[in-house]
Every structure is written in structure tokens, then in C-alpha cells.
Coordinates of C-alpha atoms in Angstrom, one line a residue:
Chain A
M1 CA 108.2 -59.1 42.9
A2 CA 111.1 -61.4 42.5
G3 CA 112.2 -59.6 39.3
E4 CA 112.5 -56.2 41.1
T5 CA 114.7 -57.4 43.8
R6 CA 118.4 -57.8 43.2
V7 CA 119.8 -60.9 44.6
A8 CA 123.4 -62.0 44.9
K9 CA 124.1 -64.3 42.0
A10 CA 124.6 -67.9 42.7
I11 CA 127.9 -69.1 41.3
T12 CA 128.6 -72.3 39.4
P13 CA 128.8 -75.2 41.8
K14 CA 131.7 -77.0 40.1
S15 CA 134.0 -74.0 40.7
L16 CA 133.7 -74.6 44.5
S17 CA 135.2 -77.3 46.5
Y18 CA 132.9 -79.0 49.0
A19 CA 133.3 -80.4 52.5
Q20 CA 130.7 -81.7 54.9
G21 CA 128.1 -81.0 52.2
M22 CA 128.8 -77.3 51.9
P23 CA 131.4 -75.2 50.0
R24 CA 134.6 -75.0 52.0
H25 CA 134.5 -71.3 52.4
H26 CA 131.0 -71.6 54.0
L27 CA 132.4 -74.2 56.4
A28 CA 135.2 -71.8 57.3
L29 CA 132.9 -68.9 57.8
F30 CA 130.5 -70.9 60.1
A31 CA 133.6 -72.0 62.0
A32 CA 134.7 -68.4 62.3
F33 CA 131.2 -67.3 63.4
L34 CA 131.2 -70.0 66.1
T35 CA 134.7 -69.1 67.3
I36 CA 133.9 -65.4 67.6
A37 CA 130.6 -66.2 69.3
V38 CA 132.4 -68.5 71.8
L39 CA 135.0 -65.9 72.6
A40 CA 132.8 -62.8 72.6
P41 CA 131.2 -63.1 76.1
F42 CA 134.7 -63.0 77.6
F43 CA 135.4 -59.6 76.1
L44 CA 131.9 -58.1 75.6
Y45 CA 128.9 -57.7 77.8
P46 CA 127.1 -61.1 77.4
V47 CA 123.6 -59.7 77.2
F48 CA 124.6 -57.5 74.3
V49 CA 126.1 -60.4 72.4
M50 CA 123.0 -62.5 73.1
K51 CA 120.9 -59.7 71.7
V52 CA 123.0 -59.7 68.6
L53 CA 122.6 -63.5 68.3
C54 CA 118.9 -63.4 68.8
F55 CA 118.5 -60.8 66.1
A56 CA 120.9 -62.6 63.8
L57 CA 118.6 -65.6 63.9
F58 CA 115.5 -63.4 63.5
A59 CA 117.1 -61.8 60.4
C60 CA 118.1 -65.1 59.0
A61 CA 114.6 -66.4 59.4
F62 CA 113.2 -63.3 57.7
N63 CA 115.8 -63.6 54.9
L64 CA 114.6 -67.1 54.1
L65 CA 111.3 -65.6 53.1
L66 CA 112.5 -62.4 51.5
G67 CA 115.9 -63.4 50.0
F68 CA 115.1 -67.0 48.9
G69 CA 111.3 -66.9 48.7
G70 CA 111.1 -63.4 47.2
L71 CA 108.3 -62.5 49.6
L72 CA 108.5 -59.2 51.5
S73 CA 106.6 -59.6 54.8
F74 CA 106.2 -56.4 56.7
G75 CA 104.8 -58.1 59.8
H76 CA 107.4 -60.4 61.1
A77 CA 107.2 -58.7 64.5
A78 CA 104.0 -60.7 65.0
Y79 CA 105.9 -64.0 65.2
F80 CA 108.9 -62.6 67.0
G81 CA 106.7 -60.8 69.5
S82 CA 104.0 -63.4 70.1
A83 CA 106.7 -66.0 70.8
S84 CA 108.3 -63.5 73.2
Y85 CA 105.0 -63.1 75.1
I86 CA 104.1 -66.7 75.2
A87 CA 107.6 -67.8 76.3
A88 CA 107.6 -65.1 79.0
H89 CA 104.1 -66.1 80.2
S90 CA 105.0 -69.8 80.2
A91 CA 108.1 -69.2 82.3
K92 CA 106.7 -66.7 84.7
V93 CA 103.1 -67.8 85.2
W94 CA 103.1 -71.5 84.4
G95 CA 106.6 -72.1 85.7
L96 CA 107.7 -74.1 82.6
T97 CA 111.4 -74.8 82.1
P98 CA 113.2 -72.5 79.8
E99 CA 113.4 -74.9 76.9
L100 CA 109.7 -75.6 77.1
S101 CA 108.9 -71.9 77.4
I102 CA 110.8 -71.2 74.2
L103 CA 109.2 -74.2 72.5
A104 CA 105.7 -73.0 73.5
G105 CA 106.5 -69.5 72.0
T106 CA 107.9 -71.1 68.8
V107 CA 104.9 -73.3 68.4
V108 CA 102.5 -70.4 68.7
A109 CA 104.5 -68.4 66.2
A110 CA 104.4 -71.3 63.8
F111 CA 100.7 -71.5 64.2
L112 CA 100.2 -67.8 63.6
G113 CA 102.5 -68.1 60.6
L114 CA 100.3 -70.8 59.2
I115 CA 97.1 -68.8 59.5
F116 CA 98.5 -65.4 58.4
G117 CA 100.6 -67.0 55.7
Y118 CA 97.7 -68.9 54.3
L119 CA 95.6 -65.8 54.1
S120 CA 98.4 -63.5 52.7
I121 CA 100.3 -65.6 50.1
R122 CA 97.3 -65.2 47.8
R123 CA 98.3 -61.6 47.3
Q124 CA 101.4 -60.4 45.4
G125 CA 104.0 -57.7 46.0
I126 CA 103.0 -54.6 47.9
Y127 CA 99.6 -56.1 48.7
F128 CA 101.2 -59.1 50.3
A129 CA 103.3 -56.7 52.4
M130 CA 100.2 -54.7 53.4
V131 CA 98.3 -57.8 54.4
T132 CA 101.1 -59.1 56.6
L133 CA 101.4 -55.7 58.2
A134 CA 97.7 -55.6 58.9
F135 CA 97.8 -59.0 60.7
A136 CA 100.9 -57.9 62.7
Q137 CA 98.9 -54.8 63.8
M138 CA 96.1 -57.1 65.0
V139 CA 98.7 -59.0 67.1
Y140 CA 100.0 -55.6 68.4
F141 CA 96.6 -54.5 69.5
F142 CA 95.9 -57.9 71.1
A143 CA 99.1 -57.5 73.0
L144 CA 98.1 -54.0 74.1
Q145 CA 94.6 -55.0 75.3
A146 CA 94.9 -58.6 76.5
E147 CA 95.1 -59.3 80.3
F148 CA 98.1 -61.6 80.4
T149 CA 100.4 -59.4 78.3
G150 CA 100.5 -56.6 80.9
G151 CA 99.7 -53.8 78.5
E152 CA 102.2 -51.0 78.5
D153 CA 104.3 -52.7 81.1
G154 CA 104.7 -56.0 79.3
I155 CA 105.7 -59.1 81.2
Q156 CA 108.6 -58.2 83.4
A157 CA 111.0 -60.1 85.7
V158 CA 110.7 -63.3 83.7
P159 CA 112.7 -66.0 85.5
R160 CA 115.3 -67.7 83.3
G161 CA 114.7 -70.8 85.3
E162 CA 116.6 -74.1 85.1
L163 CA 117.4 -75.9 81.9
F164 CA 115.8 -79.3 81.8
G165 CA 114.9 -78.5 85.5
F166 CA 118.4 -78.7 86.9
I167 CA 120.8 -76.3 85.1
S168 CA 120.4 -72.8 86.4
L169 CA 120.4 -70.2 83.7
E170 CA 120.2 -67.1 86.0
A171 CA 123.8 -66.1 85.3
D172 CA 124.4 -64.4 82.0
R173 CA 127.4 -66.6 81.3
A174 CA 125.2 -69.7 81.8
I175 CA 122.2 -68.8 79.5
Y176 CA 124.7 -67.6 76.9
W177 CA 125.6 -71.1 75.9
L178 CA 122.0 -72.1 75.5
V179 CA 121.4 -69.0 73.3
L180 CA 124.5 -69.7 71.2
A181 CA 123.4 -73.3 70.7
I182 CA 119.9 -72.3 69.6
V183 CA 121.1 -69.5 67.3
F184 CA 124.0 -71.5 65.8
F185 CA 121.9 -74.6 65.1
G186 CA 119.0 -72.5 64.0
I187 CA 121.1 -70.7 61.4
L188 CA 122.7 -74.0 60.3
F189 CA 119.2 -75.5 59.8
L190 CA 118.1 -72.5 57.8
Y191 CA 121.2 -73.0 55.7
R192 CA 120.3 -76.6 55.1
I193 CA 116.7 -75.5 54.0
V194 CA 118.2 -73.2 51.4
H195 CA 120.4 -76.0 50.1
S196 CA 117.8 -78.7 50.1
P197 CA 115.6 -80.0 47.2
F198 CA 112.9 -77.8 48.7
G199 CA 115.2 -74.8 48.7
Q200 CA 116.0 -75.4 45.1
V201 CA 112.3 -75.2 44.1
L202 CA 111.9 -72.2 46.3
K203 CA 114.7 -70.4 44.5
A204 CA 113.3 -71.4 41.1
I205 CA 109.9 -69.9 42.1
R206 CA 111.8 -66.6 43.1
E207 CA 113.6 -66.6 39.8
N208 CA 110.7 -67.3 37.5
E209 CA 107.3 -68.1 39.1
P210 CA 105.2 -68.8 35.9
R211 CA 107.9 -71.2 34.6
A212 CA 107.9 -73.0 38.0
V213 CA 104.1 -73.4 37.6
S214 CA 104.5 -74.6 34.0
L215 CA 106.8 -77.3 35.3
G216 CA 104.1 -78.5 37.6
Y217 CA 105.1 -77.0 40.9
Q218 CA 102.3 -75.9 43.1
V219 CA 104.0 -72.6 44.1
N220 CA 101.6 -71.5 46.7
R221 CA 102.2 -74.5 48.8
Y222 CA 106.0 -73.9 48.7
K223 CA 105.4 -70.3 49.6
L224 CA 103.2 -71.2 52.5
A225 CA 105.7 -73.8 53.8
T226 CA 108.4 -71.2 53.6
F227 CA 106.3 -68.6 55.4
V228 CA 105.6 -71.0 58.2
I229 CA 109.3 -72.0 58.6
S230 CA 110.3 -68.4 58.6
A231 CA 107.7 -67.5 61.2
T232 CA 108.8 -70.5 63.3
F233 CA 112.4 -69.4 63.4
A234 CA 111.4 -65.8 64.0
G235 CA 109.4 -67.2 67.0
L236 CA 112.4 -69.2 68.2
A237 CA 114.4 -66.0 68.2
G238 CA 111.7 -64.0 70.0
G239 CA 111.1 -66.7 72.6
T240 CA 114.9 -66.9 73.3
K241 CA 115.1 -63.1 73.5
A242 CA 112.3 -63.0 76.1
L243 CA 114.4 -65.2 78.5
V244 CA 117.6 -63.3 77.8
F245 CA 116.1 -59.9 78.7
Q246 CA 113.6 -61.5 81.2
L247 CA 111.1 -59.2 79.5
A248 CA 108.4 -59.3 76.8
S249 CA 107.1 -55.9 75.8
L250 CA 105.2 -54.1 73.1
T251 CA 108.5 -53.2 71.4
D252 CA 108.7 -56.9 70.3
V253 CA 105.3 -56.7 68.4
H254 CA 105.5 -53.1 67.2
W255 CA 105.7 -52.5 63.5
A256 CA 109.0 -50.8 64.0
M257 CA 110.4 -54.2 64.9
S258 CA 109.1 -55.5 61.5
G259 CA 110.9 -52.6 59.9
E260 CA 114.1 -53.3 61.8
V261 CA 114.4 -56.8 60.6
V262 CA 113.9 -55.7 57.0
L263 CA 116.7 -53.1 57.5
M264 CA 119.1 -55.7 59.0
T265 CA 118.5 -58.1 56.1
L266 CA 118.8 -55.5 53.4
L267 CA 121.9 -53.8 54.9
G268 CA 123.6 -57.2 55.4
G269 CA 122.6 -58.5 52.0
M270 CA 119.3 -60.3 51.2
G271 CA 119.5 -63.7 49.6
T272 CA 123.0 -64.3 51.1
I273 CA 123.7 -66.7 53.9
F274 CA 125.8 -64.5 56.1
G275 CA 124.4 -61.1 55.3
P276 CA 121.6 -61.1 57.9
I277 CA 124.1 -62.0 60.6
V278 CA 126.3 -59.1 59.6
G279 CA 123.3 -56.7 59.2
A280 CA 121.9 -57.6 62.7
T281 CA 125.4 -57.1 64.2
V282 CA 125.8 -53.7 62.6
I283 CA 122.3 -52.4 63.6
I284 CA 122.4 -53.8 67.2
T285 CA 125.9 -52.5 67.8
M286 CA 124.9 -49.1 66.5
Q287 CA 121.8 -49.0 68.7
N288 CA 123.9 -50.0 71.7
Y289 CA 126.9 -47.7 71.3
L290 CA 125.0 -44.7 69.9
A291 CA 122.4 -45.0 72.7
T292 CA 123.9 -41.8 74.3
F293 CA 122.6 -39.8 71.3
G294 CA 119.0 -40.6 72.3
A295 CA 116.5 -40.0 69.6
W296 CA 119.3 -39.3 67.1
V297 CA 120.0 -43.0 66.9
T298 CA 117.0 -43.4 64.6
I299 CA 118.2 -40.6 62.4
I300 CA 121.7 -41.9 62.2
Q301 CA 120.3 -45.4 61.4
G302 CA 118.2 -43.9 58.7
V303 CA 121.2 -42.1 57.2
I304 CA 123.3 -45.2 57.2
F305 CA 120.5 -47.1 55.6
V306 CA 120.2 -44.5 52.8
I307 CA 123.9 -44.6 52.2
G308 CA 123.8 -48.4 52.3
V309 CA 121.1 -48.6 49.7
L310 CA 122.7 -46.0 47.4
A311 CA 126.3 -47.2 47.7
F312 CA 125.8 -51.0 47.9
R313 CA 122.4 -52.0 47.0
E314 CA 123.1 -55.7 47.4
G315 CA 124.1 -55.2 51.0
I316 CA 127.5 -55.5 52.7
I317 CA 127.8 -59.3 52.1
G318 CA 126.1 -59.1 48.7
V319 CA 128.8 -56.7 47.5
L320 CA 131.6 -58.8 49.0
S321 CA 130.2 -61.9 47.4
R322 CA 130.2 -60.3 44.0
K323 CA 133.8 -59.0 44.5
I324 CA 135.2 -62.4 45.4
K325 CA 132.8 -64.2 43.0
K326 CA 131.7 -66.7 45.5
P327 CA 128.3 -67.0 47.1
L328 CA 128.4 -66.0 50.8
Chain B
M1 CA 86.4 -83.4 15.8
A2 CA 89.3 -85.6 14.8
A3 CA 89.0 -89.2 15.7
D4 CA 92.1 -89.3 17.9
A5 CA 92.2 -85.8 19.4
I6 CA 94.5 -85.4 22.4
L7 CA 93.5 -81.8 23.2
T8 CA 90.2 -80.2 22.2
A9 CA 88.7 -76.8 23.0
V10 CA 85.0 -76.2 22.4
G11 CA 83.5 -72.7 22.3
L12 CA 86.6 -71.3 24.0
T13 CA 86.0 -67.6 24.9
K14 CA 87.9 -65.0 26.9
E15 CA 86.4 -61.6 27.5
F16 CA 88.4 -58.8 29.0
K17 CA 86.5 -55.7 30.0
G18 CA 84.7 -54.7 26.9
F19 CA 87.0 -56.7 24.6
V20 CA 86.8 -60.3 23.4
A21 CA 90.3 -61.6 23.0
V22 CA 89.3 -65.1 22.1
D23 CA 85.9 -65.6 20.6
D24 CA 84.2 -69.0 20.4
V25 CA 87.3 -70.9 19.3
N26 CA 87.0 -74.6 18.5
L27 CA 90.3 -76.4 18.3
S28 CA 91.2 -80.0 18.0
V29 CA 94.8 -81.2 18.1
E30 CA 95.4 -84.7 16.8
R31 CA 97.6 -87.0 18.8
G32 CA 101.1 -87.2 17.3
S33 CA 100.8 -84.2 15.1
I34 CA 102.5 -80.8 15.0
H35 CA 99.7 -78.3 15.0
A36 CA 100.5 -74.7 14.4
L37 CA 98.5 -71.7 15.5
I38 CA 99.1 -68.7 13.3
G39 CA 97.6 -65.3 12.8
P40 CA 98.4 -61.6 12.7
N41 CA 99.4 -59.7 15.8
G42 CA 96.7 -59.4 18.4
A43 CA 94.8 -62.4 17.0
G44 CA 94.6 -64.0 20.4
K45 CA 97.2 -66.8 19.9
T46 CA 99.0 -66.3 23.2
T47 CA 95.7 -65.7 25.0
C48 CA 94.6 -69.0 23.6
F49 CA 97.7 -70.7 24.9
N50 CA 97.2 -69.1 28.3
L51 CA 93.6 -70.5 28.3
L52 CA 94.6 -74.0 27.3
T53 CA 97.2 -74.2 30.1
K54 CA 94.9 -72.3 32.5
F55 CA 97.3 -69.4 33.1
L56 CA 94.1 -67.5 32.3
Q57 CA 90.6 -68.6 33.2
P58 CA 88.3 -68.9 30.2
T59 CA 85.0 -66.9 30.3
R60 CA 83.2 -69.7 28.5
G61 CA 84.1 -73.0 26.8
K62 CA 85.4 -76.4 27.6
I63 CA 88.9 -77.9 27.3
T64 CA 89.5 -81.6 27.3
Y65 CA 92.9 -83.3 27.4
K66 CA 93.0 -87.1 26.7
G67 CA 89.2 -87.2 27.2
D68 CA 89.3 -85.5 30.6
D69 CA 87.7 -82.1 31.2
I70 CA 90.6 -79.8 32.4
T71 CA 88.6 -76.6 32.2
S72 CA 88.6 -76.0 35.9
M73 CA 92.0 -77.4 36.8
A74 CA 95.0 -75.4 38.0
S75 CA 98.0 -74.7 35.8
A76 CA 100.4 -76.8 37.9
D77 CA 98.1 -79.8 37.8
I78 CA 97.7 -79.6 34.0
A79 CA 101.5 -79.7 33.8
R80 CA 101.4 -82.8 35.9
L81 CA 99.1 -84.4 33.4
G82 CA 101.9 -84.1 30.8
L83 CA 100.7 -81.0 29.0
V84 CA 103.6 -78.6 29.3
R85 CA 104.0 -75.2 27.8
S86 CA 106.9 -72.8 27.0
F87 CA 106.7 -69.1 27.0
Q88 CA 107.2 -66.3 24.4
I89 CA 109.9 -64.6 26.4
S90 CA 112.5 -67.2 27.1
A91 CA 111.6 -68.7 30.4
V92 CA 114.7 -69.8 32.2
F93 CA 115.8 -69.5 35.8
P94 CA 118.4 -66.8 35.2
H95 CA 120.7 -67.3 38.2
F96 CA 120.7 -71.1 37.9
T97 CA 123.3 -72.8 35.7
A98 CA 122.0 -74.5 32.6
L99 CA 122.4 -77.9 34.3
E100 CA 120.4 -76.7 37.3
N101 CA 117.7 -75.3 35.0
V102 CA 117.2 -78.8 33.6
R103 CA 117.5 -80.4 36.9
I104 CA 114.7 -78.4 38.5
A105 CA 112.4 -80.1 35.9
L106 CA 113.9 -83.5 36.4
Q107 CA 113.4 -83.0 40.2
R108 CA 109.6 -83.3 39.5
K109 CA 110.1 -87.0 39.2
R110 CA 110.6 -87.1 42.9
G111 CA 107.0 -85.8 43.2
D112 CA 106.8 -82.8 45.6
S113 CA 110.1 -81.6 47.0
Y114 CA 108.9 -80.5 50.4
D115 CA 111.9 -82.2 52.1
F116 CA 113.6 -79.1 53.4
W117 CA 115.7 -81.0 55.8
R118 CA 117.6 -83.1 53.2
S119 CA 120.8 -82.0 51.5
Q120 CA 120.4 -81.0 47.9
T121 CA 123.2 -83.5 47.0
V122 CA 120.3 -86.0 46.5
L123 CA 119.6 -84.0 43.3
N124 CA 123.0 -85.1 41.9
Q125 CA 121.3 -88.3 40.8
Y126 CA 119.8 -86.3 38.0
N127 CA 123.0 -84.8 36.8
D128 CA 123.6 -87.5 34.1
R129 CA 120.2 -87.2 32.7
A130 CA 120.4 -83.4 32.7
A131 CA 123.7 -83.6 30.8
E132 CA 122.1 -85.8 28.2
L133 CA 119.3 -83.4 27.7
L134 CA 121.7 -80.5 27.4
A135 CA 123.7 -82.5 24.9
D136 CA 120.5 -83.1 22.9
V137 CA 120.1 -79.3 22.4
G138 CA 123.8 -78.7 21.9
L139 CA 124.4 -77.1 25.2
T140 CA 127.0 -79.4 26.7
E141 CA 129.7 -76.8 26.9
F142 CA 127.4 -74.4 28.6
A143 CA 126.3 -76.8 31.4
E144 CA 128.0 -74.8 34.1
V145 CA 127.2 -71.4 32.7
Q146 CA 124.5 -69.3 34.3
A147 CA 121.4 -69.1 32.2
A148 CA 121.4 -65.3 32.4
E149 CA 124.7 -65.2 30.5
L150 CA 123.6 -67.5 27.6
P151 CA 123.0 -65.9 24.2
Y152 CA 119.3 -65.7 23.3
G153 CA 119.1 -68.7 21.0
R154 CA 120.8 -70.8 23.6
K155 CA 118.3 -69.7 26.2
R156 CA 115.5 -70.9 23.9
A157 CA 117.3 -74.2 23.5
L158 CA 117.7 -74.5 27.3
E159 CA 114.0 -73.8 27.7
I160 CA 113.2 -76.7 25.4
A161 CA 115.6 -79.0 27.2
T162 CA 113.9 -78.1 30.5
T163 CA 110.5 -78.8 29.0
L164 CA 111.6 -82.1 27.6
A165 CA 113.0 -83.0 31.0
L166 CA 109.5 -83.5 32.1
D167 CA 109.0 -86.0 29.3
P168 CA 105.6 -84.4 28.4
E169 CA 103.2 -86.1 26.2
M170 CA 102.2 -82.8 24.6
L171 CA 104.1 -79.6 24.3
L172 CA 102.7 -76.1 23.8
L173 CA 105.5 -73.9 22.3
D174 CA 104.8 -70.2 22.3
E175 CA 106.9 -68.7 19.4
P176 CA 109.9 -71.0 19.8
M177 CA 111.8 -69.1 17.0
A178 CA 111.0 -65.5 18.1
G179 CA 114.1 -63.3 17.9
M180 CA 116.4 -66.1 16.8
A181 CA 119.2 -66.0 14.3
E182 CA 118.9 -68.0 11.1
A183 CA 121.4 -70.7 12.2
D184 CA 119.5 -71.2 15.5
V185 CA 116.2 -71.4 13.7
E186 CA 117.5 -74.4 11.7
R187 CA 118.9 -76.1 14.8
I188 CA 115.7 -75.7 16.8
T189 CA 113.5 -76.7 13.8
A190 CA 115.5 -80.0 13.5
L191 CA 115.2 -80.4 17.3
I192 CA 111.4 -79.9 17.2
K193 CA 111.1 -82.4 14.4
R194 CA 113.0 -84.9 16.3
I195 CA 111.1 -84.5 19.6
A196 CA 107.8 -84.6 17.7
A197 CA 108.5 -88.3 16.8
N198 CA 106.6 -89.5 19.8
R199 CA 104.9 -86.4 21.1
T200 CA 102.1 -84.0 20.1
I201 CA 103.1 -80.3 19.6
L202 CA 100.9 -77.3 19.4
M203 CA 102.9 -74.2 18.5
V204 CA 102.4 -70.5 17.9
E205 CA 104.8 -69.3 15.3
H206 CA 105.3 -66.3 13.1
N207 CA 108.0 -67.6 10.9
L208 CA 105.8 -69.1 8.1
S209 CA 108.6 -71.1 6.5
V210 CA 109.1 -72.9 9.8
V211 CA 105.4 -73.5 10.0
A212 CA 105.3 -74.8 6.4
N213 CA 108.2 -77.0 7.1
L214 CA 107.1 -78.5 10.4
S215 CA 103.4 -78.6 10.9
N216 CA 100.8 -81.1 9.8
R217 CA 97.9 -78.9 10.4
I218 CA 97.4 -75.2 10.8
T219 CA 94.7 -73.1 12.5
V220 CA 94.6 -69.5 11.6
L221 CA 93.3 -67.0 14.1
A222 CA 92.2 -63.4 13.4
R223 CA 90.6 -61.1 15.9
G224 CA 90.0 -63.9 18.3
K225 CA 88.2 -66.1 15.8
V226 CA 89.2 -69.2 13.9
L227 CA 89.5 -68.0 10.3
A228 CA 90.7 -71.2 8.6
E229 CA 92.0 -74.6 9.4
G230 CA 93.7 -77.3 7.4
P231 CA 97.1 -78.3 5.9
Y232 CA 99.5 -75.5 5.0
E233 CA 99.1 -75.7 1.2
E234 CA 95.4 -75.3 1.6
V235 CA 95.3 -72.6 4.3
S236 CA 98.0 -70.5 2.6
K237 CA 95.9 -70.2 -0.5
D238 CA 92.7 -69.3 1.4
P239 CA 91.8 -65.7 0.3
R240 CA 90.5 -64.8 3.8
V241 CA 93.9 -65.8 5.3
I242 CA 95.8 -63.7 2.7
E243 CA 93.5 -60.8 3.4
A244 CA 93.9 -61.1 7.2
Y245 CA 97.7 -61.1 6.8
I246 CA 98.2 -58.5 4.1
G247 CA 95.1 -56.5 4.4
A248 CA 92.1 -56.0 2.1
G249 CA 92.8 -54.7 -1.4
H250 CA 96.3 -56.1 -1.6
G251 CA 95.5 -59.8 -2.0

């Protein structure tokens, strides 16, 4: 599977100058991302920006598994969605504070990731994708049938509550800073994982699995660890999203959601650091501003995706990275 | 069985559907020797390799390494015991630099690298040793070049450097000279000779002059069976071997 996927090339480390443990241009881009995200709510509708942020984190979590682990999961909605439901239920029914609600959702997503991951990493390529999809469909039907999920209605009017029990998050401008902190540090942490000794082994497995085995690496354990981490951060994004929209619904666990995150990652550039952020931004912006076209959005999205795949197979950031000969 | 055998296989058999690729092979590799496995195409040499390193599960038979039964062990665990293989197609990590390729093997010294929260700068401690290993195979000037961009012979050299980084007690080399230019063959032959000083090597090789030059002992496989075994001078005169290589009626 790893051999079939085109991944942006890593560039020789000595040609880059480092600061704070990362190449200077990465540091600059993270600073730019943070600056834009801090200024954005003053110019744009905060809920829209928060949606972009949540999906950026979701796509980055997915990209860890696909772009760096070489594993295509077609069921990541299961982790995003289950965390969304659990966070919404915790906040609304149990009255937990927002940070604990999100944590509860994230923990459940991690646990699901552990079980589903354990059962699916034994399969390769398309079979792996099918197994993950099957598990995600089970979660979907559970969400449809279970009592607490509210069926077609989902869980509505979820209170955003008070952070640590005393900072009200009801205003969009207030919760925005929490969302930005979660997403920014979440993405930074994913960046660190990719650039850790663990990440190095993970990339080696993606590059040449039999060789990694012959060097004594127990590849399935690394894959499982990656799967769980990816599911955890997908859950973190899903739980946060539930509080932002004050809603958990079937859309969050639907297979179309799994497809959307694949789309965002591929369009932005899988195996790049900043690609999924750009991909999520493009897709969410399109959905938002093209909403007046109704059902046509899906078709327009499809056309853009086809053009994207044909014209720049490595994704927007992947192509850019190749042009400037630096990993992005 | 040799008195000081490091790796032995008894009755090793691999059946695929309706086809026996390796048929009741007995093999004993003496500690400190260079043992060559030769035979015509399709003789089952690579399958044999895959069985010995458990990349394939044998249908029957028993494999022992340093006296321990490894027949039911996993590939990665066998590598951890110090029995490390190379591959027929040059097995490098294409988008890693040559230095990073070697470093990923040196990283095994840390044990398992599940520490996803730590910066990879901790791996810089292996840079010097990696550079030494690259120098050993004449790749110093290519240290910062991506493996994918190396010429074929250099890739094979890089693969050997990576394997050596694990400091294995025994190496299984699958056609180390395949597709190499003459100059590279000489360099790699010298290298293998040097690394064999304190290691055991089992290699599959087609280049018979290399085999004659390097190996202490040869096992000839044909159609999945052991045809002959012994030193090169002896085996190369065996009429059955000549027949298997050239075909009946020509010998």
C-alpha cells in the first residue's frame, strides 16, 4: 500500500536550518497559522473559523495514519462522531464542564480506536479500508438506534458550559480561544509525533515494511499505536466540534464524513504537515460559501477533487513543497 | 550435522498449492563460515531464505538458531536474536537519506522506539556511528543523498551498511551482487570478506566466481531439494550439479 501512494519527498536535513527543534520555515509557518487564526474571528464569522479549525485537526489526525503510517482508514467518522456524541451527552445530561466533556469524548474515541485498530491492522490495503469502514458503519447504526443519541434528531442544544467551572463559553468569541488552543497544540503535538524516534520508525515502515521487519521492528505494534493516536486526535476534534455547534448528529458518524476527511487530506497533500490544514480550509470554505447552490455543492466538490487529483496528485501543499524543494 | 552449527534446518518443507517449493531440505551452517546457497532459477533458494527468517511459514521442518528452536518465531523477533537478512531487490528506505537509512537500524539499540513525544534530535547520538558505517562501504560522500537517488550498486552497499548497523551475529544475504557492475562486485566482495571475519554469512548468489572466491561451503539446490553439499572444488565437479546447471546431454 505504501508503494502505491505518492508522498512528498523528505529533503536532506542538513540543507535546512533549525530553530526550536524544527526547521525555520516550519516555525515561520506555524507562527503564520497562529497569527491568522488569532485575527480571523475579528473578520470572519467565528463559528465558521472554528469549524475550519476542528476539521483541520481532524484531517491532521487522519494524515498521521495515511500520510505517515501509509494506512488508509475509511472509517474515521467513527472516532470523530463517537467523541462528538459522548462530549454532547456529557455536557448536556451529566452536566460536565466543557474540558471534561471533550476529554470524555476523546477517551472513548481512543478506546474505540484501540479495539477497531487491533482488529483491522491485520489486514492490508483495500481490505484494511473495508474493515475500518465496516466498524464505522456499526458505530453509525448504534448512533441511529441507541436511546441517548437521539436518533435522527441527534443531541441538540448542548450547553457550552463554563471552562473549569467558572469561565463562561456561551459567547462565540469566548469558546473560540479554547478551540484555537486545542487545535493549535493538537497539531503541534502531531507534528512532534511525526518528528520523534517513533515517527522515524513509522515512516520507515511506510517506506519499506519488509525491511523494517528484517531490522527487528514489530511493525504491527507501531501501526496500532499510530491508529490509536490518530483516532484519539480525531476524537478530540469531534468532541470540540460538538461543543462549538452545540450539536452531535448522525452527520458526524456518517460514512460521508469519513470520505470528507480523506478528501481534505488528499487535496491538501497527504504526508505533508500543513496540507491537511489547507485541505480542510478549502473544503469547509467551499461548503460554506457555495451552500446557496444546494445539492450542487457535492458535485462542485467532486469536480474540484477530480481536477485536483489530475493536476496535482501530491495535493496543493505537496506540489508547493516539491517546487520550493523543502518539506512542508 | 556440523559440530558447531549456528543455524540448522531439518526437513524444511514449503508447499504451495499443488507445488512443493522447498522439499525436505537439511541445512547446517557452521559458525564463522561463509556458506553459499546456489542453484538454477526456481530452485527454491529465496523461498528457503524466507523460511529461515520466517517471512514464510514452513509447512514442515524445524529451524534452530544457536541451539534454540525458532520455527514458530516471528520475523522481527528472529532479527532481534541477531539473525538479519537482506533482500534480493535492494531494500532501502527510498525517501530517507543514506545516513537516516543506517540510523534507523542503529536506533534499534534503544530497544523499541514508542516514545512519540520525544524529539527526533535524540537520534543524533547515532550520527557518528552511522557515518562510520557509511565510510566502511564507501558512501561517505553520499551521506546526505536520498537513497532513491543512489545508483544501484550504492544502494546495495547502503543496504549492507544498514544490516551491519545491527551488528548481527549472522547475515543472510540474498543475491548481494545481483545486477551489479564489475567494479561494484569487487568492492562488495572485499567488504563481505572483511565483515565475515567475526560473523557467519549465508548467501544466495548466482555469480559463481564470487561464490568460488568467498565461500567455505556450498549447498546446491535444484527443484527444492538439496542436490549436493561441500567445498566449491568438490561441488563444481559433481556431475549432478553440472547437469542441473547446464542440462542433461551437455555435461
